[in-house]
Short mmCIF file of C-alpha atoms and ligand atoms in Angstrom, two decimals:
data_model
loop_
_atom_site.label_atom_id
_atom_site.label_comp_id
_atom_site.label_asym_id
_atom_site.label_seq_id
_atom_site.Cartn_x
_atom_site.Cartn_y
_atom_site.Cartn_z
CA MET A 1 -12.74 -24.65 16.10
CA ASN A 2 -15.12 -23.48 13.52
CA VAL A 3 -15.26 -19.63 12.87
CA LEU A 4 -17.35 -17.71 10.93
CA GLN A 5 -15.90 -14.26 9.86
CA VAL A 6 -18.78 -11.93 8.89
CA SER A 7 -17.54 -8.32 7.37
CA ALA A 8 -18.77 -6.00 4.55
CA GLU A 9 -15.20 -5.81 2.91
CA ILE A 10 -12.46 -8.13 2.11
CA PHE A 11 -8.93 -7.59 0.60
CA PRO A 12 -8.28 -8.08 -2.09
CA LEU A 13 -11.65 -8.07 -3.48
CA LEU A 14 -13.46 -5.10 -2.02
CA LYS A 15 -11.63 -2.56 0.20
CA THR A 16 -12.46 0.80 1.45
CA GLY A 17 -10.11 1.03 4.46
CA GLY A 18 -8.26 -1.19 7.02
CA LEU A 19 -11.28 -3.32 7.72
CA ALA A 20 -10.81 -5.08 4.30
CA ASP A 21 -6.95 -5.62 5.37
CA VAL A 22 -8.02 -7.35 8.32
CA ALA A 23 -10.99 -9.29 6.96
CA GLY A 24 -8.67 -10.78 4.26
CA ALA A 25 -5.90 -11.52 6.71
CA LEU A 26 -7.31 -12.70 9.79
CA PRO A 27 -9.04 -15.79 8.43
CA LEU A 28 -5.78 -17.16 7.19
CA ALA A 29 -3.83 -16.25 10.16
CA LEU A 30 -6.44 -18.10 12.17
CA ASN A 31 -6.51 -21.20 10.08
CA ALA A 32 -2.56 -21.29 10.97
CA THR A 33 -3.57 -21.53 14.32
CA GLY A 34 -5.84 -24.64 13.56
CA CYS A 35 -9.09 -22.89 13.47
CA GLN A 36 -11.47 -23.55 10.47
CA VAL A 37 -12.65 -20.02 9.25
CA ARG A 38 -15.38 -19.33 6.60
CA VAL A 39 -16.59 -15.77 5.74
CA LEU A 40 -19.91 -14.57 5.16
CA LEU A 41 -19.97 -11.62 3.01
CA PRO A 42 -22.51 -9.53 0.70
CA GLY A 43 -22.81 -10.31 -2.74
CA PHE A 44 -20.77 -7.20 -4.03
CA ALA A 45 -20.01 -7.95 -7.85
CA PRO A 46 -15.94 -8.55 -7.02
CA ILE A 47 -16.95 -10.98 -4.34
CA LEU A 48 -19.41 -13.17 -6.33
CA ALA A 49 -17.11 -12.96 -9.33
CA ASP A 50 -14.31 -14.59 -7.05
CA LEU A 51 -16.75 -17.30 -5.80
CA THR A 52 -15.60 -20.61 -7.37
CA ASP A 53 -17.41 -23.95 -6.94
CA ARG A 54 -20.55 -22.01 -6.23
CA VAL A 55 -23.48 -23.75 -5.19
CA THR A 56 -26.84 -22.24 -3.73
CA LEU A 57 -26.79 -23.19 -0.12
CA ALA A 58 -30.48 -21.80 0.58
CA GLU A 59 -33.16 -19.74 -0.76
CA LEU A 60 -34.50 -17.64 1.93
CA VAL A 61 -36.92 -14.79 2.56
CA ALA A 62 -35.73 -11.75 4.33
CA PRO A 63 -37.76 -10.40 7.29
CA TRP A 64 -39.11 -7.73 5.06
CA GLY A 65 -40.10 -10.14 2.45
CA GLU A 66 -37.27 -10.06 -0.10
CA PRO A 67 -35.93 -13.22 -1.73
CA VAL A 68 -32.31 -14.04 -0.56
CA ARG A 69 -30.22 -16.49 -2.07
CA VAL A 70 -27.34 -17.67 -0.08
CA CYS A 71 -24.37 -19.04 -2.05
CA GLN A 72 -21.43 -21.23 -0.82
CA GLY A 73 -18.29 -21.47 -2.43
CA ARG A 74 -14.50 -20.91 -2.36
CA LEU A 75 -13.14 -17.30 -2.76
CA ALA A 76 -10.23 -18.03 -5.12
CA SER A 77 -8.06 -15.16 -4.39
CA LEU A 78 -7.78 -16.26 -0.66
CA ASN A 79 -8.56 -19.87 -1.02
CA LEU A 80 -10.98 -19.59 1.64
CA PRO A 81 -14.74 -21.16 2.04
CA ALA A 82 -17.28 -18.57 1.86
CA TYR A 83 -20.79 -17.88 2.03
CA VAL A 84 -22.24 -14.95 0.02
CA MET A 85 -25.66 -13.29 -0.19
CA ASP A 86 -26.52 -13.32 -3.81
CA VAL A 87 -29.31 -10.40 -3.78
CA PRO A 88 -28.27 -8.29 -6.78
CA ALA A 89 -31.28 -5.67 -5.92
CA LEU A 90 -29.12 -4.71 -2.84
CA TYR A 91 -25.50 -5.18 -3.68
CA GLN A 92 -24.85 -4.59 -7.23
CA ARG A 93 -24.96 -1.07 -7.66
CA ALA A 94 -22.54 1.80 -8.66
CA GLY A 95 -20.66 3.76 -6.06
CA THR A 96 -18.95 2.32 -3.06
CA PRO A 97 -20.52 -0.51 -0.91
CA TYR A 98 -22.00 2.11 1.58
CA GLU A 99 -22.65 5.29 -0.84
CA ASP A 100 -23.85 6.23 -4.23
CA ALA A 101 -22.01 7.94 -6.87
CA GLN A 102 -22.99 11.18 -5.39
CA ARG A 103 -21.31 10.07 -1.91
CA GLN A 104 -24.91 9.66 -0.12
CA PRO A 105 -25.37 6.59 1.89
CA PHE A 106 -27.72 4.31 0.30
CA THR A 107 -31.25 4.76 1.86
CA ASP A 108 -31.94 1.10 2.32
CA ASN A 109 -28.49 0.47 3.94
CA ASP A 110 -30.30 -0.87 7.11
CA ARG A 111 -31.57 -3.75 4.90
CA ARG A 112 -28.28 -4.25 3.08
CA PHE A 113 -26.43 -4.82 6.21
CA ALA A 114 -29.12 -6.19 8.37
CA LEU A 115 -29.19 -9.19 6.07
CA LEU A 116 -25.32 -9.73 6.86
CA GLY A 117 -26.41 -10.20 10.60
CA TRP A 118 -29.60 -12.16 9.80
CA VAL A 119 -27.66 -14.69 7.54
CA ALA A 120 -25.15 -15.00 10.20
CA ALA A 121 -27.54 -15.94 12.74
CA ARG A 122 -29.08 -18.42 10.44
CA LEU A 123 -25.78 -19.95 9.88
CA ALA A 124 -25.39 -20.21 13.60
CA ALA A 125 -28.73 -21.97 13.95
CA GLY A 126 -27.65 -24.64 11.52
CA LEU A 127 -28.51 -23.41 7.89
CA ASP A 128 -25.50 -25.24 6.51
CA ALA A 129 -26.03 -29.04 7.72
CA GLN A 130 -22.42 -29.70 6.69
CA TRP A 131 -20.85 -27.11 8.77
CA GLN A 132 -21.72 -25.48 12.20
CA PRO A 133 -19.81 -22.56 13.54
CA GLN A 134 -18.84 -22.29 17.02
CA VAL A 135 -17.83 -18.81 16.92
CA VAL A 136 -19.55 -15.98 14.94
CA HIS A 137 -17.35 -13.27 14.81
CA SER A 138 -18.55 -9.98 13.39
CA HIS A 139 -16.79 -6.75 12.51
CA ASP A 140 -18.05 -3.22 12.66
CA TRP A 141 -21.58 -2.09 12.41
CA HIS A 142 -22.34 -3.61 9.08
CA ALA A 143 -22.26 -6.95 10.84
CA GLY A 144 -23.68 -5.50 14.16
CA LEU A 145 -27.08 -7.15 13.98
CA ALA A 146 -25.72 -10.63 13.98
CA GLY A 147 -25.62 -10.98 17.80
CA ALA A 148 -29.32 -9.51 18.00
CA TYR A 149 -30.55 -11.93 15.76
CA MET A 150 -28.68 -14.80 17.27
CA ALA A 151 -30.20 -13.69 20.63
CA TYR A 152 -34.08 -13.80 19.29
CA LEU A 153 -34.23 -16.02 16.26
CA PRO A 154 -34.17 -18.68 15.45
CA PRO A 155 -33.18 -20.95 18.07
CA GLN A 156 -29.87 -22.33 17.87
CA ARG A 157 -29.11 -25.99 17.91
CA ALA A 158 -25.70 -25.62 19.64
CA ARG A 159 -24.55 -22.73 21.70
CA VAL A 160 -22.54 -20.33 19.42
CA ALA A 161 -20.24 -17.70 20.76
CA ASN A 162 -20.74 -14.36 19.47
CA VAL A 163 -17.70 -11.85 19.28
CA PHE A 164 -17.85 -8.40 18.00
CA THR A 165 -14.98 -6.31 16.96
CA VAL A 166 -15.16 -2.66 16.66
CA HIS A 167 -12.94 -1.22 13.95
CA ASN A 168 -14.21 2.54 14.18
CA LEU A 169 -16.85 3.34 16.62
CA ALA A 170 -17.16 6.66 14.77
CA TYR A 171 -19.14 4.86 12.06
CA GLN A 172 -22.41 3.61 13.86
CA GLY A 173 -24.97 2.60 11.25
CA LEU A 174 -27.83 4.86 12.66
CA PHE A 175 -30.97 4.69 11.03
CA ALA A 176 -34.77 6.06 11.75
CA PRO A 177 -36.71 4.00 14.21
CA ARG A 178 -39.41 3.31 11.29
CA HIS A 179 -36.78 0.81 9.89
CA PHE A 180 -36.79 -1.09 13.07
CA PHE A 181 -39.90 -2.76 12.39
CA GLU A 182 -39.08 -4.21 8.99
CA LEU A 183 -36.00 -6.16 10.63
CA GLY A 184 -37.97 -8.94 12.05
CA LEU A 185 -36.69 -8.26 15.81
CA PRO A 186 -39.09 -8.30 18.69
CA ALA A 187 -40.29 -4.68 19.80
CA SER A 188 -38.67 -5.40 23.23
CA ALA A 189 -35.22 -5.23 21.26
CA PHE A 190 -35.86 -1.36 20.40
CA SER A 191 -34.93 -0.18 23.85
CA VAL A 192 -32.30 0.99 25.96
CA ASP A 193 -31.30 -2.53 26.64
CA GLY A 194 -31.29 -3.37 22.94
CA LEU A 195 -30.36 -1.34 19.88
CA GLU A 196 -32.06 1.87 20.51
CA PHE A 197 -29.78 4.72 20.74
CA HIS A 198 -31.31 8.27 21.43
CA GLY A 199 -34.50 7.21 19.62
CA GLN A 200 -32.77 5.76 16.57
CA LEU A 201 -31.89 2.45 15.60
CA SER A 202 -28.02 1.56 16.03
CA PHE A 203 -26.25 -1.58 14.43
CA MET A 204 -23.16 -0.32 16.54
CA LYS A 205 -24.78 -0.43 19.66
CA ALA A 206 -26.56 -3.90 18.86
CA GLY A 207 -23.11 -5.05 18.03
CA LEU A 208 -21.86 -4.00 21.54
CA PHE A 209 -25.03 -4.89 23.69
CA TYR A 210 -25.50 -8.56 22.29
CA ALA A 211 -21.87 -9.70 21.88
CA ASP A 212 -20.58 -12.22 24.33
CA HIS A 213 -17.32 -10.46 23.93
CA ILE A 214 -16.34 -7.27 22.39
CA THR A 215 -12.81 -6.60 21.00
CA THR A 216 -11.31 -3.42 19.44
CA VAL A 217 -8.28 -3.31 17.29
CA SER A 218 -5.67 -2.14 19.78
CA PRO A 219 -5.70 -2.09 23.71
CA THR A 220 -5.28 1.74 23.89
CA TYR A 221 -8.44 2.23 21.82
CA ALA A 222 -10.19 -0.31 24.08
CA ARG A 223 -9.63 2.10 26.89
CA GLU A 224 -10.17 5.06 25.04
CA ILE A 225 -13.81 4.38 23.96
CA GLN A 226 -14.82 3.91 27.47
CA THR A 227 -14.16 7.85 28.00
CA PRO A 228 -16.99 10.49 27.03
CA GLU A 229 -14.17 11.98 24.60
CA GLN A 230 -13.83 9.03 22.56
CA GLY A 231 -16.94 7.16 23.26
CA CYS A 232 -19.06 8.59 20.64
CA GLY A 233 -22.12 8.36 23.30
CA LEU A 234 -21.60 4.85 23.64
CA ASP A 235 -18.97 5.03 26.56
CA GLY A 236 -21.57 4.56 29.09
CA LEU A 237 -22.77 1.12 27.44
CA LEU A 238 -19.03 0.19 27.03
CA ARG A 239 -18.04 0.83 30.51
CA THR A 240 -20.72 -1.42 31.85
CA ARG A 241 -19.38 -4.08 29.52
CA ALA A 242 -15.56 -3.46 30.58
CA GLY A 243 -15.16 -6.94 31.62
CA ASP A 244 -16.12 -8.27 28.23
CA LEU A 245 -14.07 -5.77 26.35
CA SER A 246 -10.36 -6.21 25.30
CA GLY A 247 -7.99 -4.75 22.72
CA ILE A 248 -6.23 -7.20 20.20
CA LEU A 249 -3.80 -5.20 17.96
CA ASN A 250 -3.93 -5.86 14.29
CA GLY A 251 -1.09 -7.54 12.37
CA VAL A 252 0.49 -6.65 9.06
CA ASP A 253 -0.12 -9.34 5.98
CA GLU A 254 3.29 -10.11 5.05
CA ALA A 255 2.00 -11.75 1.87
CA VAL A 256 0.86 -8.21 0.73
CA TRP A 257 3.00 -5.99 2.52
CA ASP A 258 6.71 -6.84 2.57
CA PRO A 259 9.40 -4.81 0.73
CA ALA A 260 11.44 -7.98 -0.09
CA THR A 261 8.72 -9.73 -2.28
CA ASP A 262 6.59 -6.80 -3.21
CA ALA A 263 5.72 -6.41 -7.08
CA ALA A 264 4.41 -3.05 -7.12
CA ILE A 265 7.55 -1.38 -6.06
CA ALA A 266 10.29 -0.18 -8.28
CA GLN A 267 13.13 -2.18 -6.65
CA ARG A 268 12.62 -4.79 -3.85
CA PHE A 269 14.67 -4.31 -0.37
CA ASP A 270 14.96 -5.80 2.98
CA ALA A 271 16.39 -4.64 6.40
CA ARG A 272 20.02 -5.76 5.16
CA LYS A 273 19.90 -4.33 1.66
CA LEU A 274 18.45 -1.02 1.25
CA GLU A 275 19.90 0.22 -1.90
CA GLY A 276 16.40 -0.75 -3.39
CA LYS A 277 14.83 1.71 -0.88
CA ALA A 278 16.94 4.67 -2.37
CA GLN A 279 16.28 3.57 -5.84
CA CYS A 280 12.16 3.46 -4.96
CA LYS A 281 12.68 7.13 -3.66
CA ALA A 282 14.59 8.36 -6.64
CA ALA A 283 11.86 6.47 -9.04
CA LEU A 284 8.82 7.91 -7.15
CA GLN A 285 10.34 11.62 -7.07
CA GLN A 286 10.95 11.55 -11.00
CA ALA A 287 7.51 10.12 -11.57
CA LEU A 288 5.81 12.63 -9.69
CA GLY A 289 7.88 15.46 -10.63
CA LEU A 290 9.47 16.39 -7.45
CA ALA A 291 13.00 17.30 -7.11
CA VAL A 292 15.26 14.09 -7.40
CA GLN A 293 17.09 14.36 -4.29
CA ALA A 294 18.30 11.74 -2.45
CA ASP A 295 18.95 13.65 0.78
CA ALA A 296 15.59 15.75 1.10
CA PRO A 297 13.42 13.56 3.54
CA LEU A 298 10.47 12.45 1.66
CA PHE A 299 7.19 12.19 3.90
CA GLY A 300 4.15 10.34 2.79
CA VAL A 301 0.45 10.21 3.61
CA VAL A 302 -1.63 7.32 2.33
CA SER A 303 -5.11 7.96 3.86
CA ARG A 304 -8.81 8.49 3.44
CA LEU A 305 -9.03 12.29 3.48
CA THR A 306 -11.48 12.82 6.44
CA GLU A 307 -11.68 14.68 9.83
CA GLN A 308 -10.50 11.45 11.72
CA LYS A 309 -7.17 11.40 10.02
CA GLY A 310 -5.74 14.87 11.30
CA LEU A 311 -4.48 15.94 7.95
CA HIS A 312 -5.32 19.67 8.53
CA LEU A 313 -2.35 19.66 10.83
CA VAL A 314 -0.34 18.65 7.96
CA LEU A 315 -1.42 21.37 5.91
CA ALA A 316 -0.72 23.76 8.86
CA ILE A 317 2.94 22.72 9.05
CA LEU A 318 3.50 22.32 5.11
CA ASP A 319 5.28 25.56 4.47
CA GLU A 320 7.81 24.54 7.31
CA LEU A 321 8.24 21.14 6.11
CA VAL A 322 9.17 22.56 2.71
CA SER A 323 11.34 25.46 3.94
CA ARG A 324 13.26 22.69 6.00
CA GLY A 325 13.90 21.13 2.82
CA GLY A 326 11.67 18.32 3.05
CA GLN A 327 9.21 17.00 0.45
CA LEU A 328 5.72 15.46 0.72
CA VAL A 329 3.71 12.86 -1.21
CA VAL A 330 -0.02 12.36 -0.44
CA LEU A 331 -2.16 9.84 -1.73
CA GLY A 332 -6.02 10.04 -0.70
CA THR A 333 -9.63 10.32 -1.44
CA GLY A 334 -12.69 11.66 0.52
CA GLU A 335 -13.79 15.19 1.85
CA ALA A 336 -13.84 17.66 -1.12
CA ALA A 337 -12.30 20.30 0.84
CA LEU A 338 -9.48 18.45 1.78
CA GLU A 339 -8.92 17.27 -1.40
CA THR A 340 -8.74 20.76 -3.18
CA THR A 341 -6.73 22.12 -0.47
CA PHE A 342 -3.88 19.43 -0.84
CA VAL A 343 -4.16 19.86 -4.65
CA GLN A 344 -3.95 23.65 -4.66
CA ARG A 345 -0.85 23.21 -2.18
CA ALA A 346 0.97 20.98 -4.48
CA ARG A 347 0.58 23.37 -7.34
CA THR A 348 2.27 26.10 -5.43
CA HIS A 349 5.30 23.74 -4.92
CA PRO A 350 5.51 21.47 -7.53
CA ALA A 351 9.06 20.35 -6.76
CA SER A 352 8.33 19.54 -3.16
CA ILE A 353 4.84 18.32 -3.02
CA ALA A 354 2.93 15.91 -5.05
CA VAL A 355 -0.68 15.07 -4.32
CA ARG A 356 -2.87 12.10 -6.10
CA ILE A 357 -6.40 11.99 -5.37
CA GLY A 358 -7.81 8.84 -5.62
CA TYR A 359 -7.53 5.25 -4.43
CA ASP A 360 -4.35 3.39 -6.00
CA GLU A 361 -3.43 0.16 -4.28
CA PRO A 362 -0.10 -0.14 -6.00
CA PHE A 363 0.79 3.47 -5.71
CA ALA A 364 0.26 3.01 -1.82
CA HIS A 365 2.87 0.36 -1.89
CA GLN A 366 5.36 2.60 -3.84
CA ILE A 367 4.80 5.45 -1.33
CA PHE A 368 5.66 3.33 1.66
CA ALA A 369 8.64 2.11 -0.17
CA ALA A 370 10.01 5.52 -1.35
CA THR A 371 9.44 7.70 1.68
CA ASP A 372 11.58 8.21 4.59
CA VAL A 373 8.48 9.19 6.96
CA THR A 374 4.99 8.15 7.14
CA LEU A 375 2.60 10.74 8.40
CA VAL A 376 -0.35 9.76 10.52
CA PRO A 377 -1.48 12.61 12.45
CA SER A 378 -5.00 11.04 13.20
CA ARG A 379 -7.30 12.65 15.84
CA PHE A 380 -8.27 9.08 16.92
CA GLU A 381 -7.22 5.91 15.52
CA PRO A 382 -8.55 2.62 16.33
CA CYS A 383 -5.51 0.73 15.06
CA GLY A 384 -4.18 2.45 11.96
CA LEU A 385 -2.24 0.07 9.34
CA THR A 386 -0.46 2.81 7.61
CA GLN A 387 2.02 3.25 10.38
CA MET A 388 2.79 -0.51 10.52
CA TYR A 389 3.36 -0.51 6.87
CA GLY A 390 5.53 2.29 7.19
CA LEU A 391 7.67 0.38 9.83
CA LYS A 392 7.74 -2.58 7.35
CA TYR A 393 9.08 -0.48 4.51
CA GLY A 394 11.63 1.51 6.34
CA SER A 395 9.47 4.76 6.57
CA LEU A 396 9.59 5.97 10.19
CA PRO A 397 6.17 6.62 11.34
CA LEU A 398 5.21 10.21 12.65
CA VAL A 399 1.89 9.70 14.57
CA HIS A 400 -0.24 11.20 17.16
CA ARG A 401 -0.09 9.38 20.52
CA VAL A 402 -3.63 8.01 20.36
CA GLY A 403 -5.11 4.31 19.95
CA GLY A 404 -3.37 1.99 17.99
CA LEU A 405 -0.83 4.55 16.99
CA ALA A 406 0.44 4.90 20.67
CA ASP A 407 0.37 1.20 20.87
CA THR A 408 2.81 0.70 17.94
CA VAL A 409 5.15 3.80 17.52
CA VAL A 410 7.77 4.73 20.02
CA ASP A 411 9.39 8.38 19.77
CA CYS A 412 13.04 8.91 18.96
CA SER A 413 13.54 10.50 22.53
CA LEU A 414 17.04 10.46 23.73
CA GLU A 415 16.20 7.65 26.34
CA ASP A 416 14.24 5.48 23.93
CA LEU A 417 17.14 5.91 21.31
CA ALA A 418 19.61 4.79 23.92
CA GLU A 419 17.59 2.09 25.15
CA GLY A 420 16.82 0.81 21.51
CA THR A 421 13.25 1.17 21.41
CA ALA A 422 12.44 3.98 19.38
CA ASN A 423 10.85 3.43 15.93
CA GLY A 424 9.23 6.85 14.88
CA PHE A 425 8.12 10.20 16.21
CA VAL A 426 5.06 10.60 18.45
CA PHE A 427 3.44 13.86 19.38
CA ASN A 428 1.11 14.56 22.46
CA ASN A 429 -0.96 17.23 21.63
CA PHE A 430 -3.50 17.24 18.76
CA ASN A 431 -2.25 20.75 17.17
CA ALA A 432 0.01 21.87 14.67
CA HIS A 433 2.55 23.02 17.26
CA SER A 434 3.00 19.60 18.70
CA LEU A 435 3.11 18.13 15.25
CA SER A 436 5.66 20.49 14.19
CA ARG A 437 7.99 19.62 17.06
CA ALA A 438 7.67 15.99 16.06
CA MET A 439 8.77 16.82 12.47
CA ALA A 440 11.64 18.87 13.81
CA ARG A 441 12.76 15.83 15.79
CA ALA A 442 12.50 13.83 12.40
CA PHE A 443 14.63 16.26 10.56
CA ALA A 444 17.19 16.10 13.35
CA LEU A 445 17.48 12.60 13.17
CA TYR A 446 17.50 12.45 9.50
CA ALA A 447 20.60 14.87 9.66
CA GLN A 448 22.44 11.99 11.75
CA PRO A 449 22.46 9.28 9.00
CA ALA A 450 24.14 6.42 11.08
CA THR A 451 21.42 6.80 14.09
CA TRP A 452 18.39 7.12 11.29
CA ARG A 453 19.83 3.86 9.71
CA LYS A 454 19.96 2.14 12.98
CA VAL A 455 16.36 3.18 13.86
CA ARG A 456 15.09 2.13 10.61
CA ASN A 457 16.83 -1.25 10.60
CA ARG A 458 15.05 -1.97 13.90
CA ALA A 459 11.72 -0.64 12.39
CA MET A 460 11.95 -2.89 9.61
CA ARG A 461 12.65 -6.09 11.69
CA GLN A 462 10.16 -5.37 14.30
CA ARG A 463 7.60 -8.41 14.16
CA LEU A 464 4.37 -7.24 13.02
CA ASP A 465 2.74 -10.19 11.56
CA TRP A 466 -0.65 -11.56 12.30
CA SER A 467 0.23 -14.64 14.27
CA GLN A 468 0.09 -12.91 17.60
CA ALA A 469 -3.36 -11.37 17.23
CA ALA A 470 -4.59 -14.74 15.97
CA SER A 471 -3.54 -16.72 19.14
CA GLN A 472 -5.37 -14.07 21.16
CA TYR A 473 -8.32 -14.41 19.18
CA LEU A 474 -8.24 -18.08 19.35
CA ALA A 475 -7.50 -17.93 23.31
CA LEU A 476 -10.67 -15.92 23.41
CA TYR A 477 -12.90 -18.01 21.16
CA GLN A 478 -11.62 -21.02 23.40
CA ARG A 479 -12.70 -19.29 26.45
CA LEU A 480 -16.03 -18.31 25.28
CA CYS A 481 -16.78 -21.95 23.83
CA HIS A 482 -15.97 -23.53 27.28
P1 LIG B 501 -8.78 3.25 8.05
O1 LIG B 501 -9.30 1.93 8.06
O2 LIG B 501 -9.21 4.16 9.16
O3 LIG B 501 -8.85 3.99 6.77
P2 LIG B 501 -6.04 1.94 8.22
O4 LIG B 501 -4.73 2.64 8.60
O5 LIG B 501 -6.39 0.98 9.24
O6 LIG B 501 -7.00 3.30 8.28
O7 LIG B 501 -6.10 1.34 6.88
C1 LIG B 501 -6.19 2.13 5.65
C2 LIG B 501 -5.80 1.08 4.57
O8 LIG B 501 -6.33 1.71 3.35
C3 LIG B 501 -4.31 0.69 4.32
O9 LIG B 501 -4.38 -0.42 3.74
C4 LIG B 501 -4.03 1.93 3.21
O10 LIG B 501 -2.98 1.68 2.53
C5 LIG B 501 -5.32 1.95 2.66
N1 LIG B 501 -5.64 3.24 1.77
C6 LIG B 501 -5.96 4.47 2.39
N2 LIG B 501 -6.31 5.21 1.51
C7 LIG B 501 -5.77 4.78 0.20
C8 LIG B 501 -5.72 5.33 -1.01
N3 LIG B 501 -6.08 6.62 -1.64
N4 LIG B 501 -5.18 4.74 -2.16
C9 LIG B 501 -4.80 3.15 -1.76
N5 LIG B 501 -4.72 2.80 -0.22
C10 LIG B 501 -5.15 3.60 0.52
C1 LIG B 502 -10.93 0.98 10.92
C2 LIG B 502 -9.88 2.08 11.78
C3 LIG B 502 -8.51 1.77 11.66
C4 LIG B 502 -8.16 0.38 11.58
C5 LIG B 502 -8.74 -0.42 10.76
C6 LIG B 502 -8.78 -1.85 10.75
O1 LIG B 502 -11.14 1.50 9.68
O2 LIG B 502 -10.31 3.56 11.68
O3 LIG B 502 -7.66 2.45 12.84
O4 LIG B 502 -6.87 0.12 11.49
O5 LIG B 502 -10.28 -0.18 11.07
O6 LIG B 502 -8.98 -2.38 11.98
#
């Protein structure tokens, strides 16, 4: 089964969030099931720099007249065949893949990402005489036009299935209608039955509308996005496509996230030998100027600091967390107001709260390794990876019952403790009171070390690798290609 994976980011080369983790792990997991996966990526500097055995596959002209070189080679860091669009004018810029240094979206993002879908469609149509994808699997709005281009141009030699995965419906890739006419799609596509969304051009809607099958990154999120509360205005369309919509839970890339082999942490450990975890905790407390106290429950947050992540609830219960004798470490970057408030709170309680603003991959590993609890109080969460990293590293997740968090964390209620299914703490209502009660449960369990150890042991042994998801994707591809 030849599968072309299309995404804007890929770990370890370029990452702003969980999308990159998935894009980096899923191809290798699929290859292990017998698929032959190639990836298509924009030519951001770190991606081009990693591309070995590079040759030019084609020199094309984008629908708006811009020359496009499509390169082909192998990503050295992943040992994965890749196609990369080498267009320096579009991709070689300061800032994130999506925003300039002032955090403003680039004004030509429509072209920068339309190209991703356009080249995917050209590959589906036989651009590479040596390799024909049977499935084009695109991720999030950046790759959302792949299905639209496959539907309209150019004719495909073979039938190619088109799968679209929603990682986050809240980011939709909306553009003013004037941009539509430079993208080379027929005028009829700019309609309710197409990629028009309230008068604008929506890459996300295109992805949903033209896909043969839509997946989301957890079963619960697949249901939630069909409701007005979580459908971001697209729930109607998603309900009409309910028969072609399913949730496949992400996994954990154990080559990257495993405390037994992790080179970034102070001391390695596993479920059988946890001395290393205590050493990681002491090392982090010391490094951050927190009181070095083995018995202070240490809570951690590794997150984008955005509205989605519900971190204002953490601010609301912070005094209680500290007065109960807990500690908190935060690593994040995002909205200025959240950054400032967290930094201020750390200043008032330097022995109990440490906040680092920024993006720091090794530090993220150290936090999961050191902490007792991983806080993920998201308002909504399509899948969420950090709660799963918490489980792997024995940092019990404390989460809001939503999306993939609901699918991966079982609260330490008396019955679930008794039945041996509990692995963390879950709150139902998205408010500070409900979070505070879950935190109280965490403190109560922490005060019973034997039970805590039992739950942690079970959490660390849970199977979270990518193999289950990979076989579900494979089964889907096979069904669509029949
Ligand atoms: P999302 O994709 O919505 O941000 P996920 O939980 O799926 O949420 O994935 C977040 C990923 O980004 C995880 O790999 C997490 O460790 C990482 N991450 C988030 N913020 C930071 C940060 N400030 N520094 C390092 N890694 C981070
Ligand atoms: C998105 C979601 C997150 C998910 C990730 C990877 O960024 O916000 O919940 O885990 O994609 O699928």
